[in-house]
Coordinates of C-alpha atoms in Angstrom, one line a residue:
M27 CA 0.0 0.0 0.0
K28 CA 1.4 3.5 -1.1
K29 CA 1.7 6.0 2.0
I30 CA 2.1 9.6 2.7
I31 CA 5.4 9.9 4.4
A32 CA 6.6 12.9 6.6
I33 CA 10.2 13.4 6.9
D34 CA 12.0 16.2 8.8
I35 CA 14.8 17.8 7.4
D36 CA 17.3 19.1 9.4
G37 CA 18.8 16.0 11.7
V38 CA 17.4 13.6 9.3
I39 CA 18.0 14.7 5.8
T40 CA 21.0 16.5 7.2
L41 CA 23.6 14.7 9.3
E42 CA 22.7 17.4 12.1
D43 CA 20.6 20.1 13.1
L44 CA 22.2 23.5 13.1
G45 CA 19.3 25.6 14.0
P46 CA 19.2 28.9 12.4
D47 CA 22.7 28.0 10.3
F48 CA 20.3 25.4 8.4
D49 CA 22.2 26.9 5.2
K50 CA 25.6 25.2 6.0
A51 CA 23.9 21.8 6.6
V52 CA 25.6 18.5 5.5
P53 CA 23.4 16.0 3.3
N54 CA 22.9 12.7 5.1
P55 CA 23.4 10.4 1.7
E56 CA 22.1 7.2 3.3
A57 CA 19.0 8.8 4.4
I58 CA 18.3 10.7 1.0
R59 CA 19.0 7.2 -0.8
L60 CA 16.3 5.7 1.3
I61 CA 13.7 8.6 0.9
N62 CA 14.4 8.6 -2.9
K63 CA 13.7 4.8 -2.9
L64 CA 10.6 5.3 -1.0
Y65 CA 9.5 8.0 -3.4
D66 CA 10.4 5.9 -6.4
E67 CA 8.3 3.0 -4.8
G68 CA 5.2 5.5 -5.4
N69 CA 4.9 7.1 -1.8
T70 CA 4.2 10.5 -1.2
I71 CA 6.9 12.2 0.3
V72 CA 6.2 15.3 2.6
L73 CA 9.3 17.4 3.9
W74 CA 8.4 19.0 7.3
T75 CA 10.7 21.3 8.6
A76 CA 10.4 23.9 11.4
R77 CA 12.8 26.3 9.5
G78 CA 10.3 28.6 9.1
V79 CA 10.6 29.8 12.8
F80 CA 13.9 31.4 12.1
K81 CA 12.4 34.3 10.0
H82 CA 15.5 33.8 7.4
K83 CA 14.3 35.9 4.5
D84 CA 15.1 33.0 2.1
V85 CA 14.3 30.2 3.9
W86 CA 12.1 28.8 1.3
N87 CA 14.4 29.2 -1.7
I88 CA 17.6 27.9 0.4
T89 CA 16.0 24.8 1.4
R90 CA 14.6 24.1 -2.0
Q91 CA 18.1 24.7 -3.5
Q92 CA 19.5 22.3 -1.1
L93 CA 17.2 19.6 -1.7
K94 CA 17.8 20.1 -5.5
N95 CA 21.5 20.1 -5.0
W96 CA 21.4 17.0 -2.7
G97 CA 19.1 15.1 -4.9
V98 CA 16.1 14.8 -2.8
K99 CA 12.8 13.6 -4.3
Y100 CA 9.9 14.7 -2.7
H101 CA 6.0 16.1 -3.4
I102 CA 5.6 18.4 -0.8
L103 CA 7.6 21.1 1.3
N104 CA 6.5 22.4 4.4
I105 CA 8.5 24.8 6.3
D106 CA 5.8 25.5 9.2
K107 CA 6.4 22.6 11.5
P108 CA 5.8 23.3 15.3
V109 CA 9.1 23.5 17.4
Y110 CA 9.3 21.2 20.1
H111 CA 11.8 19.1 22.1
V112 CA 10.0 16.0 22.0
I113 CA 7.5 14.3 20.0
I114 CA 5.4 11.6 21.2
D115 CA 3.2 10.0 18.6
D116 CA 1.8 6.6 17.4
R117 CA 3.2 6.6 14.1
A118 CA 6.8 7.9 14.8
F119 CA 10.1 6.7 13.7
S120 CA 13.4 8.1 15.0
S121 CA 15.0 7.7 11.5
V122 CA 14.4 6.8 7.9
E123 CA 16.4 3.7 8.5
E124 CA 14.4 2.5 11.3
Y125 CA 11.3 3.0 9.0
V126 CA 12.8 1.0 6.2
E127 CA 13.8 -1.9 8.6
R128 CA 10.5 -1.9 10.2
R129 CA 8.9 -2.0 6.9
R130 CA 10.8 -4.9 5.9
S131 CA 9.7 -7.1 8.7
S132 CA 6.0 -6.0 8.2
Q133 CA 3.9 -4.9 5.9
E134 CA 1.7 -2.8 8.2
V135 CA 4.0 0.3 8.5

């Protein structure tokens, strides 16, 4: 079954979360490879980031250019994710790798 998969950018697609210095972020090649695989399988990829809270005048353009440069495949980019220290959710995974591994062992994920 095709899924809608929401994925954070900083600390997931990038190697670390640099906060307001997101323009200096370094991509995580393994996460990008797995995200692109999910995209190619027909899943809808929604990138969800809190970068918008920094009020950087070019947050949208910088983020889109980074994703293009890194070769990330996605359908939707949302920069209005709420800021939090912890998220507790019945559908949350701590990494793209964890999601892919769980999916291999169970068709329900």
